[in-house]
Short mmCIF file of C-alpha atoms and ligand atoms in Angstrom, two decimals:
data_model
loop_
_atom_site.label_atom_id
_atom_site.label_comp_id
_atom_site.label_asym_id
_atom_site.label_seq_id
_atom_site.Cartn_x
_atom_site.Cartn_y
_atom_site.Cartn_z
CA UNK A 23 6.93 18.94 30.44
CA UNK A 24 7.13 18.99 34.24
CA UNK A 25 6.85 16.09 36.68
CA UNK A 26 3.13 16.49 37.34
CA UNK A 27 2.30 16.65 33.64
CA UNK A 28 4.40 13.55 33.00
CA UNK A 29 2.74 11.72 35.85
CA UNK A 30 -0.73 12.49 34.63
CA UNK A 31 0.16 11.54 31.04
CA UNK A 32 1.67 8.23 32.15
CA UNK A 33 -1.31 7.45 34.40
CA UNK A 34 -3.64 7.98 31.46
CA UNK A 35 -1.75 5.36 29.42
CA UNK A 36 -1.21 2.90 32.29
CA UNK A 37 2.57 3.45 32.51
CA UNK A 38 3.01 5.36 35.79
CA UNK A 39 5.63 2.82 36.96
CA UNK A 40 8.17 4.57 34.72
CA UNK A 41 8.54 7.30 37.35
CA UNK A 42 9.36 4.74 40.06
CA UNK A 43 12.97 5.92 40.47
CA UNK A 44 12.36 9.63 39.81
CA UNK A 45 13.31 10.68 43.35
CA UNK A 46 16.69 8.94 43.05
CA UNK A 47 17.66 10.69 39.83
CA UNK A 48 20.00 13.65 39.43
CA UNK A 49 18.46 16.81 38.00
CA UNK A 50 19.78 16.26 34.45
CA UNK A 51 18.59 12.63 34.48
CA UNK A 52 15.14 13.82 35.54
CA UNK A 53 15.05 16.32 32.67
CA UNK A 54 16.12 13.62 30.24
CA UNK A 55 13.40 11.24 31.44
CA UNK A 56 10.74 13.96 31.20
CA UNK A 57 11.94 14.75 27.67
CA UNK A 58 11.66 11.06 26.70
CA UNK A 59 8.15 10.89 28.14
CA UNK A 60 7.11 13.97 26.20
CA UNK A 61 8.58 12.78 22.90
CA UNK A 62 7.27 9.22 22.99
CA UNK A 63 4.28 8.27 20.87
CA UNK A 64 2.26 6.48 23.57
CA UNK A 65 -0.60 5.63 21.24
CA UNK A 66 1.56 2.92 19.64
CA UNK A 67 1.01 0.77 22.76
CA UNK A 68 -2.67 0.42 21.78
CA UNK A 69 -1.39 -2.07 19.22
CA UNK A 70 -0.42 -4.38 22.08
CA UNK A 71 -3.99 -4.51 23.38
CA UNK A 72 -5.69 -4.29 20.01
CA UNK A 73 -3.33 -5.79 17.44
CA UNK A 74 -4.35 -5.10 13.87
CA UNK A 75 -5.87 -8.09 12.18
CA UNK A 76 -3.04 -8.75 9.78
CA UNK A 77 -4.40 -12.12 8.77
CA UNK A 78 -7.34 -10.65 6.88
CA UNK A 79 -6.17 -11.13 3.33
CA UNK A 80 -8.13 -10.26 0.22
CA UNK A 81 -8.33 -12.36 -2.91
CA UNK A 82 -4.86 -13.78 -3.57
CA UNK A 83 -3.65 -14.80 -7.03
CA UNK A 84 -0.14 -15.38 -8.43
CA UNK A 85 1.80 -12.44 -9.86
CA UNK A 86 3.66 -12.37 -13.17
CA UNK A 87 7.38 -11.84 -12.82
CA UNK A 88 10.64 -12.02 -14.68
CA UNK A 89 12.28 -15.43 -14.49
CA UNK A 90 16.03 -15.99 -14.68
CA UNK A 91 15.69 -17.30 -18.24
CA UNK A 92 13.82 -14.21 -19.41
CA UNK A 93 16.30 -11.92 -17.64
CA UNK A 94 19.27 -13.76 -19.18
CA UNK A 95 17.68 -13.42 -22.61
CA UNK A 96 17.12 -9.65 -22.25
CA UNK A 97 20.13 -8.84 -20.06
CA UNK A 98 21.81 -6.44 -22.50
CA UNK A 99 18.66 -4.44 -23.08
CA UNK A 100 17.90 -4.16 -19.33
CA UNK A 101 21.48 -3.32 -18.46
CA UNK A 102 21.74 -0.55 -21.05
CA UNK A 103 18.60 1.17 -19.76
CA UNK A 104 19.69 0.78 -16.12
CA UNK A 105 23.20 2.08 -16.79
CA UNK A 106 21.75 5.11 -18.49
CA UNK A 107 19.50 5.80 -15.47
CA UNK A 108 22.45 5.43 -13.11
CA UNK A 109 24.71 7.66 -15.19
CA UNK A 110 22.02 10.34 -15.13
CA UNK A 111 21.90 10.09 -11.32
CA UNK A 112 18.32 8.82 -11.28
CA UNK A 113 18.92 5.99 -8.80
CA UNK A 114 19.96 6.21 -5.14
CA UNK A 115 20.59 3.39 -2.71
CA UNK A 116 18.98 3.26 0.74
CA UNK A 117 20.79 1.09 3.26
CA UNK A 118 18.48 0.00 6.09
CA UNK A 119 20.87 -0.16 9.02
CA UNK A 120 18.67 0.87 11.92
CA UNK A 121 17.96 -2.64 13.20
CA UNK A 122 19.43 -4.04 16.40
CA UNK A 123 20.48 -7.45 15.09
CA UNK A 124 19.41 -9.13 18.33
CA UNK A 125 19.61 -12.61 16.78
CA UNK A 126 23.26 -12.07 15.93
CA UNK A 127 23.84 -11.02 19.52
CA UNK A 128 26.42 -8.31 18.87
CA UNK A 129 26.28 -5.04 20.82
CA UNK A 130 27.39 -3.05 17.81
CA UNK A 131 25.60 -2.13 14.57
CA UNK A 132 25.28 -5.27 12.42
CA UNK A 133 27.27 -3.70 9.59
CA UNK A 134 30.30 -3.55 11.90
CA UNK A 135 30.34 -7.33 12.21
CA UNK A 136 33.61 -8.82 10.98
CA UNK A 137 32.75 -11.75 8.76
CA UNK A 138 36.38 -12.38 7.69
CA UNK A 139 38.45 -15.38 8.72
CA UNK A 140 42.05 -14.56 7.88
CA UNK A 141 41.52 -10.84 7.46
CA UNK A 142 39.03 -8.24 8.62
CA UNK A 143 35.99 -8.05 6.38
CA UNK A 144 33.11 -6.04 7.78
CA UNK A 145 29.54 -6.40 6.57
CA UNK A 146 29.43 -2.69 5.63
CA UNK A 147 32.64 -3.24 3.67
CA UNK A 148 31.09 -6.13 1.67
CA UNK A 149 28.11 -3.95 0.76
CA UNK A 150 30.27 -1.01 -0.28
CA UNK A 151 32.43 -3.32 -2.43
CA UNK A 152 29.32 -4.61 -4.16
CA UNK A 153 28.14 -1.07 -4.82
CA UNK A 154 31.60 -0.10 -6.11
CA UNK A 155 31.16 -2.64 -8.92
CA UNK A 156 28.30 -0.52 -10.27
CA UNK A 157 30.27 2.68 -9.79
CA UNK A 158 33.08 1.20 -11.89
CA UNK A 159 30.66 -0.12 -14.49
CA UNK A 160 28.79 3.16 -14.90
CA UNK A 161 31.55 5.64 -14.09
CA UNK A 162 29.48 7.62 -11.54
CA UNK A 163 29.01 7.44 -7.78
CA UNK A 164 25.63 6.15 -6.69
CA UNK A 165 24.18 8.32 -3.89
CA UNK A 166 23.91 6.23 -0.74
CA UNK A 167 21.57 7.17 2.11
CA UNK A 168 22.17 5.15 5.25
CA UNK A 169 19.31 4.82 7.75
CA UNK A 170 20.47 4.38 11.32
CA UNK A 171 18.59 4.53 14.61
CA UNK A 172 19.20 6.81 17.57
CA UNK A 173 20.80 3.79 19.24
CA UNK A 174 23.47 3.15 16.62
CA UNK A 175 23.83 6.40 14.69
CA UNK A 176 27.00 7.79 16.26
CA UNK A 177 28.78 4.44 16.18
CA UNK A 178 27.83 3.81 12.54
CA UNK A 179 28.98 7.22 11.32
CA UNK A 180 32.22 6.94 13.30
CA UNK A 181 32.86 3.51 11.77
CA UNK A 182 32.47 4.80 8.22
CA UNK A 183 34.77 7.71 9.07
CA UNK A 184 37.34 5.49 10.71
CA UNK A 185 37.45 3.27 7.60
CA UNK A 186 37.43 6.15 5.15
CA UNK A 187 34.05 5.00 3.80
CA UNK A 188 35.78 1.82 2.57
CA UNK A 189 37.04 3.75 -0.41
CA UNK A 190 33.58 5.01 -1.43
CA UNK A 191 33.08 8.61 -2.55
CA UNK A 192 32.15 10.12 0.82
CA UNK A 193 30.37 13.09 -0.78
CA UNK A 194 27.79 10.60 -2.10
CA UNK A 195 26.96 9.23 1.38
CA UNK A 196 24.39 10.72 3.78
CA UNK A 197 23.05 9.36 7.07
CA UNK A 198 19.58 9.79 8.58
CA UNK A 199 17.97 8.36 11.69
CA UNK A 200 14.68 6.56 12.10
CA UNK A 201 12.18 6.94 14.92
CA UNK A 202 12.03 4.93 18.11
CA UNK A 203 9.14 3.21 19.89
CA UNK A 204 8.83 1.98 23.49
CA UNK A 205 9.29 -1.73 24.17
CA UNK A 206 6.83 -3.46 26.52
CA UNK A 207 6.82 -6.58 28.66
CA UNK A 208 4.34 -9.39 28.05
CA UNK A 209 1.71 -7.46 30.06
CA UNK A 210 2.01 -4.32 27.97
CA UNK A 211 4.09 -2.38 30.53
CA UNK A 212 6.93 -0.33 29.10
CA UNK A 213 10.40 -1.39 30.27
CA UNK A 214 13.00 0.86 31.84
CA UNK A 215 16.56 0.25 30.66
CA UNK A 216 18.03 2.56 33.29
CA UNK A 217 16.41 4.20 36.29
CA UNK A 218 15.97 7.36 34.26
CA UNK A 219 15.64 5.87 30.78
CA UNK A 220 12.70 4.30 29.01
CA UNK A 221 13.52 1.29 26.84
CA UNK A 222 13.16 2.55 23.28
CA UNK A 223 13.80 0.50 20.13
CA UNK A 224 13.93 1.36 16.45
CA UNK A 225 10.36 1.28 15.12
CA UNK A 226 10.92 -1.09 12.19
CA UNK A 227 12.14 -0.58 8.64
CA UNK A 228 8.73 0.44 7.24
CA UNK A 229 9.22 4.05 8.26
CA UNK A 230 12.32 4.62 6.13
CA UNK A 231 10.61 7.01 3.70
CA UNK A 232 8.86 9.09 6.35
CA UNK A 233 12.15 9.28 8.28
CA UNK A 234 13.94 10.36 5.09
CA UNK A 235 11.32 13.07 4.55
CA UNK A 236 11.72 14.31 8.12
CA UNK A 237 15.50 14.24 7.93
CA UNK A 238 15.67 17.19 5.56
CA UNK A 239 17.67 15.09 3.08
CA UNK A 240 15.02 15.39 0.37
CA UNK A 241 16.71 18.60 -0.70
CA UNK A 242 19.81 16.54 -1.42
CA UNK A 243 17.70 13.90 -3.21
CA UNK A 244 16.10 16.54 -5.45
CA UNK A 245 19.34 18.38 -6.13
CA UNK A 246 20.81 15.13 -7.42
CA UNK A 247 17.71 14.43 -9.54
CA UNK A 248 17.01 11.03 -7.95
CA UNK A 249 13.82 9.32 -9.18
CA UNK A 250 14.23 5.76 -7.86
CA UNK A 251 15.35 4.31 -4.54
CA UNK A 252 16.95 0.89 -4.23
CA UNK A 253 16.14 -0.09 -0.64
CA UNK A 254 18.15 -2.96 0.81
CA UNK A 255 18.91 -4.70 4.10
CA UNK A 256 22.26 -4.45 5.83
CA UNK A 257 22.64 -8.18 6.29
CA UNK A 258 22.68 -9.71 2.80
CA UNK A 259 26.40 -9.57 2.09
CA UNK A 260 26.17 -10.91 -1.46
CA UNK A 261 23.38 -8.77 -2.87
CA UNK A 262 23.91 -6.60 -5.92
CA UNK A 263 22.99 -3.01 -5.11
CA UNK A 264 21.73 -0.50 -7.70
CA UNK A 265 21.97 -3.40 -10.14
CA UNK A 266 21.68 -1.86 -13.63
CA UNK A 267 19.75 -4.82 -15.12
CA UNK A 268 17.23 -4.74 -12.24
CA UNK A 269 16.80 -0.98 -12.63
CA UNK A 270 16.40 -1.27 -16.42
CA UNK A 271 13.90 -4.14 -16.17
CA UNK A 272 11.75 -2.30 -13.62
CA UNK A 273 11.75 0.97 -15.58
CA UNK A 274 10.91 -0.82 -18.86
CA UNK A 275 8.10 -2.76 -17.18
CA UNK A 276 6.25 0.46 -16.35
CA UNK A 277 5.87 -0.71 -12.73
CA UNK A 278 6.38 1.74 -9.87
CA UNK A 279 8.21 -0.89 -7.86
CA UNK A 280 10.54 -3.82 -8.41
CA UNK A 281 11.40 -6.61 -5.97
CA UNK A 282 14.38 -8.89 -6.21
CA UNK A 283 13.26 -12.42 -5.45
CA UNK A 284 14.64 -15.93 -5.25
CA UNK A 285 12.72 -18.87 -6.59
CA UNK A 286 11.45 -20.75 -3.52
CA UNK A 287 13.49 -23.90 -2.97
CA UNK A 288 10.40 -25.84 -1.88
CA UNK A 289 6.68 -25.06 -1.39
CA UNK A 290 7.00 -24.36 2.33
CA UNK A 291 10.26 -22.42 2.38
CA UNK A 292 10.04 -19.75 5.08
CA UNK A 293 10.12 -16.65 2.90
CA UNK A 294 7.38 -14.18 2.04
CA UNK A 295 6.15 -14.62 -1.54
CA UNK A 296 5.03 -11.90 -3.91
CA UNK A 297 1.44 -12.19 -5.09
CA UNK A 298 -1.49 -10.05 -6.12
CA UNK A 299 -4.03 -9.26 -3.42
CA UNK A 300 -7.28 -7.73 -4.68
CA UNK A 301 -5.34 -6.74 -7.77
CA UNK A 302 -2.51 -5.01 -5.85
CA UNK A 303 1.01 -6.29 -5.34
CA UNK A 304 1.38 -7.85 -1.93
CA UNK A 305 3.57 -10.24 0.04
CA UNK A 306 2.06 -13.34 1.52
CA UNK A 307 3.95 -14.92 4.41
CA UNK A 308 4.80 -18.63 4.15
CA UNK A 309 2.43 -19.43 7.04
CA UNK A 310 -0.45 -17.64 5.34
CA UNK A 311 -0.32 -19.80 2.20
CA UNK A 312 -2.87 -22.59 2.13
CA UNK A 313 -1.52 -26.06 1.34
CA UNK A 314 -3.20 -25.85 -2.06
CA UNK A 315 -1.56 -22.50 -2.85
CA UNK A 316 1.83 -23.60 -1.57
CA UNK A 317 1.78 -26.65 -3.86
CA UNK A 318 0.16 -25.00 -6.93
CA UNK A 319 2.33 -25.28 -10.03
CA UNK A 320 2.43 -23.78 -13.52
CA UNK A 321 2.39 -25.94 -16.64
CA UNK A 322 6.23 -25.85 -16.71
CA UNK A 323 6.39 -27.30 -13.19
CA UNK A 324 7.44 -24.11 -11.39
CA UNK A 325 5.58 -23.06 -8.23
CA UNK A 326 2.85 -20.50 -8.79
CA UNK A 327 3.85 -18.60 -5.63
CA UNK A 328 7.54 -18.91 -6.12
CA UNK A 329 8.94 -15.38 -5.93
CA UNK A 330 10.42 -15.23 -2.41
CA UNK A 331 11.43 -11.68 -1.44
CA UNK A 332 14.95 -10.88 -0.20
CA UNK A 333 14.45 -7.27 1.01
CA UNK A 334 15.91 -5.58 -2.03
CA UNK A 335 13.33 -3.29 -3.62
CA UNK A 336 13.23 -0.51 -6.13
CA UNK A 337 10.66 2.23 -5.43
CA UNK A 338 9.63 5.10 -7.70
CA UNK A 339 9.89 8.36 -5.78
CA UNK A 340 6.81 9.76 -7.55
CA UNK A 341 4.65 6.96 -6.09
CA UNK A 342 6.24 7.21 -2.65
CA UNK A 343 5.27 10.87 -2.55
CA UNK A 344 1.67 10.03 -3.43
CA UNK A 345 1.37 7.52 -0.59
CA UNK A 346 3.46 9.41 1.97
CA UNK A 347 0.51 10.07 4.26
CA UNK A 348 -0.92 6.53 4.11
CA UNK A 349 -0.67 4.48 7.29
CA UNK A 350 1.00 1.10 7.27
CA UNK A 351 0.22 -1.51 9.94
CA UNK A 352 2.19 -1.76 13.17
CA UNK A 353 3.42 -5.29 13.94
CA UNK A 354 3.82 -6.40 17.56
CA UNK A 355 6.99 -8.49 17.48
CA UNK A 356 8.26 -10.72 20.30
CA UNK A 357 11.91 -10.00 21.05
CA UNK A 358 14.54 -10.25 23.78
CA UNK A 359 14.55 -6.86 25.50
CA UNK A 360 17.12 -5.94 28.18
CA UNK A 361 15.34 -4.39 31.17
CA UNK A 362 15.67 -3.22 34.78
CA UNK A 363 14.16 -5.79 37.11
CA UNK A 364 12.23 -5.00 40.28
CA UNK A 365 15.54 -4.59 42.16
CA UNK A 366 16.78 -2.02 39.69
CA UNK A 367 19.30 -4.45 38.16
CA UNK A 368 19.79 -4.66 34.39
CA UNK A 369 18.84 -8.10 33.00
CA UNK A 370 19.67 -9.45 29.56
CA UNK A 371 17.08 -12.16 28.88
CA UNK A 372 17.90 -15.46 27.15
CA UNK A 373 14.45 -15.80 25.62
CA UNK A 374 11.82 -13.43 24.27
CA UNK A 375 10.49 -11.46 27.24
CA UNK A 376 8.75 -8.57 25.57
CA UNK A 377 7.43 -6.91 22.45
CA UNK A 378 8.57 -4.20 20.12
CA UNK A 379 6.39 -2.24 17.73
CA UNK A 380 7.54 -2.24 14.13
CA UNK A 381 6.31 -1.22 10.73
CA UNK A 382 7.74 -3.27 7.85
CA UNK A 383 8.90 -2.22 4.43
CA UNK A 384 7.07 -5.20 2.94
CA UNK A 385 3.76 -3.54 3.85
CA UNK A 386 4.68 -0.66 1.54
CA UNK A 387 4.49 -3.00 -1.45
CA UNK A 388 0.70 -3.08 -1.12
CA UNK A 389 0.58 0.66 -1.58
CA UNK A 390 2.38 0.50 -4.90
CA UNK A 391 0.34 0.18 -8.07
CA UNK A 392 2.43 -2.49 -9.78
CA UNK A 393 5.44 -4.45 -8.66
CA UNK A 394 7.82 -6.44 -10.84
CA UNK A 395 9.20 -9.63 -9.26
CA UNK A 396 12.75 -9.94 -10.60
CA UNK A 397 14.36 -13.32 -10.04
CA UNK A 398 17.98 -13.58 -8.92
CA UNK A 399 20.21 -16.60 -8.34
CA UNK A 400 20.19 -17.39 -4.64
CA UNK A 401 23.66 -18.95 -4.75
CA UNK A 402 24.94 -15.64 -6.08
CA UNK A 403 22.82 -13.00 -4.37
CA UNK A 404 21.23 -14.25 -1.17
CA UNK A 405 23.40 -14.58 1.91
CA UNK A 406 21.58 -12.92 4.84
CA UNK A 407 23.39 -12.79 8.17
CA UNK A 408 20.65 -13.13 10.79
CA UNK A 409 22.13 -15.67 13.22
CA UNK A 410 25.59 -16.76 14.32
CA UNK A 411 25.21 -20.34 13.13
CA UNK A 412 22.78 -22.47 11.13
CA UNK A 413 20.30 -21.10 8.61
CA UNK A 414 20.88 -17.50 7.42
CA UNK A 415 23.98 -17.17 9.52
CA UNK A 416 27.54 -15.93 9.56
CA UNK A 417 28.56 -19.48 8.61
CA UNK A 418 26.20 -19.83 5.64
CA UNK A 419 27.06 -16.33 4.39
CA UNK A 420 30.79 -17.15 4.53
CA UNK A 421 30.17 -20.25 2.41
CA UNK A 422 28.43 -18.19 -0.25
CA UNK A 423 31.05 -15.43 -0.19
CA UNK A 424 33.74 -18.07 -0.72
CA UNK A 425 31.82 -19.64 -3.58
CA UNK A 426 31.63 -16.23 -5.19
CA UNK A 427 35.38 -15.81 -4.97
CA UNK A 428 35.53 -13.42 -2.01
CA UNK A 429 38.66 -13.98 0.03
CA UNK A 430 37.83 -14.35 3.70
P1 UTP B 16 15.56 -7.59 10.64
O1 UTP B 16 14.12 -7.84 10.51
O2 UTP B 16 16.49 -8.70 10.33
O3 UTP B 16 15.83 -7.01 12.09
O4 UTP B 16 15.91 -6.34 9.73
P2 UTP B 16 17.17 -6.72 12.88
O5 UTP B 16 16.82 -5.71 13.92
O6 UTP B 16 18.31 -6.32 11.99
O7 UTP B 16 17.58 -8.12 13.53
P3 UTP B 16 16.90 -8.97 14.71
O8 UTP B 16 15.55 -9.36 14.21
O9 UTP B 16 16.85 -8.09 15.92
O10 UTP B 16 17.84 -10.12 14.87
C1 UTP B 16 15.93 -6.37 8.33
C2 UTP B 16 16.60 -5.08 7.88
O11 UTP B 16 15.86 -3.94 8.31
C3 UTP B 16 16.70 -3.08 9.09
C4 UTP B 16 17.81 -3.96 9.60
O12 UTP B 16 18.94 -3.17 9.93
C5 UTP B 16 18.01 -4.89 8.42
O13 UTP B 16 18.78 -4.25 7.41
N1 UTP B 16 15.90 -2.49 10.17
C6 UTP B 16 15.18 -3.28 11.00
C7 UTP B 16 15.92 -1.14 10.32
O14 UTP B 16 16.60 -0.40 9.56
N2 UTP B 16 15.19 -0.60 11.33
C8 UTP B 16 14.46 -1.34 12.18
O15 UTP B 16 13.81 -0.78 13.09
C9 UTP B 16 14.45 -2.73 12.01
#
């Protein structure tokens, strides 16, 4: 794409200001900017002006799930089936590590965060240790596909290399990168992050499967005979990954999806809850629940909408392939976005100054035919690191790690 083509394209999408510094750029910077302009999906910005109506829910009813009591009762049966699946290489783990962790405020990939106190203990290391438990239990390596973004790919791979994959079988680990989307200010104008660089951000975790397809790694997936993917977030340092009992329970249920969930601590806890929407599995956000639904209880006193999701899902590959061409909604999310101000100086804002466009893995649940909510103990398995302090923070995660006997 040459300058004139870029100019006309940008004019047609109302973003001509991105060429403001073109004359000041060196030749290779110009080429890089033109390449960025050509590769960007500009249509995504329509979502800023015409956000999808995500509030339009269908008929919502509670979903049946597996409670802790039921799981405890059938643990041996579930575990045996799951172990067999793992030993036969049918389950792979997908680590979603493409996010920017802006709330944590670190400039490095979140998994590189050192959560230790008296020794170094990186978030990636915690996750790998948790996965190693299953490797020891089943006697086979679990394939691990790590999704990064263009922003943090090189640093993430180098970190795993530098730490010798934290003792994990490196031949079982593969990396792939997700796509990027432009970030806009509150008037819908795309930011520059350098005079010759558009501000691009990872486009959410909902595109993990399409990115995996594009990465060429499906050959590896098929060669290994993988049939299920356990998709999990980078920031929950206590979660069990490729958990045999969870795998066994989901397979035995005949569902094409399983979701680990914690029982909501109180009716208005700020977690998305699994439900059925027009007969399909779905996740209803805490702010979408009516007061009546939030308070509704079963005969045994438990909340009807109690299965709060923790971003640890099991997906059947066969179903993912069927829905691969289906669109999932784009969310316009307010975030702090570093940008070049009118004087060409880089600013790092203290408050949300712009929007990013993201698809979310939770929207994939709706496309599955049946989903099994699988309850886990929050004091054992739910320690997300979103913030530095307070709720869902480094501090709260440390507390839980300590309680679970992890030396910090
Ligand atoms: P979050 O929603 O917590 O986003 O991601 P984040 O980018 O990590 O953090 P904030 O909101 O900027 O503070 C949940 C999970 O999804 C991954 C994250 O790495 C995390 O594991 N994710 C998020 C991606 O892989 N790609 C994305 O584009 C966004």
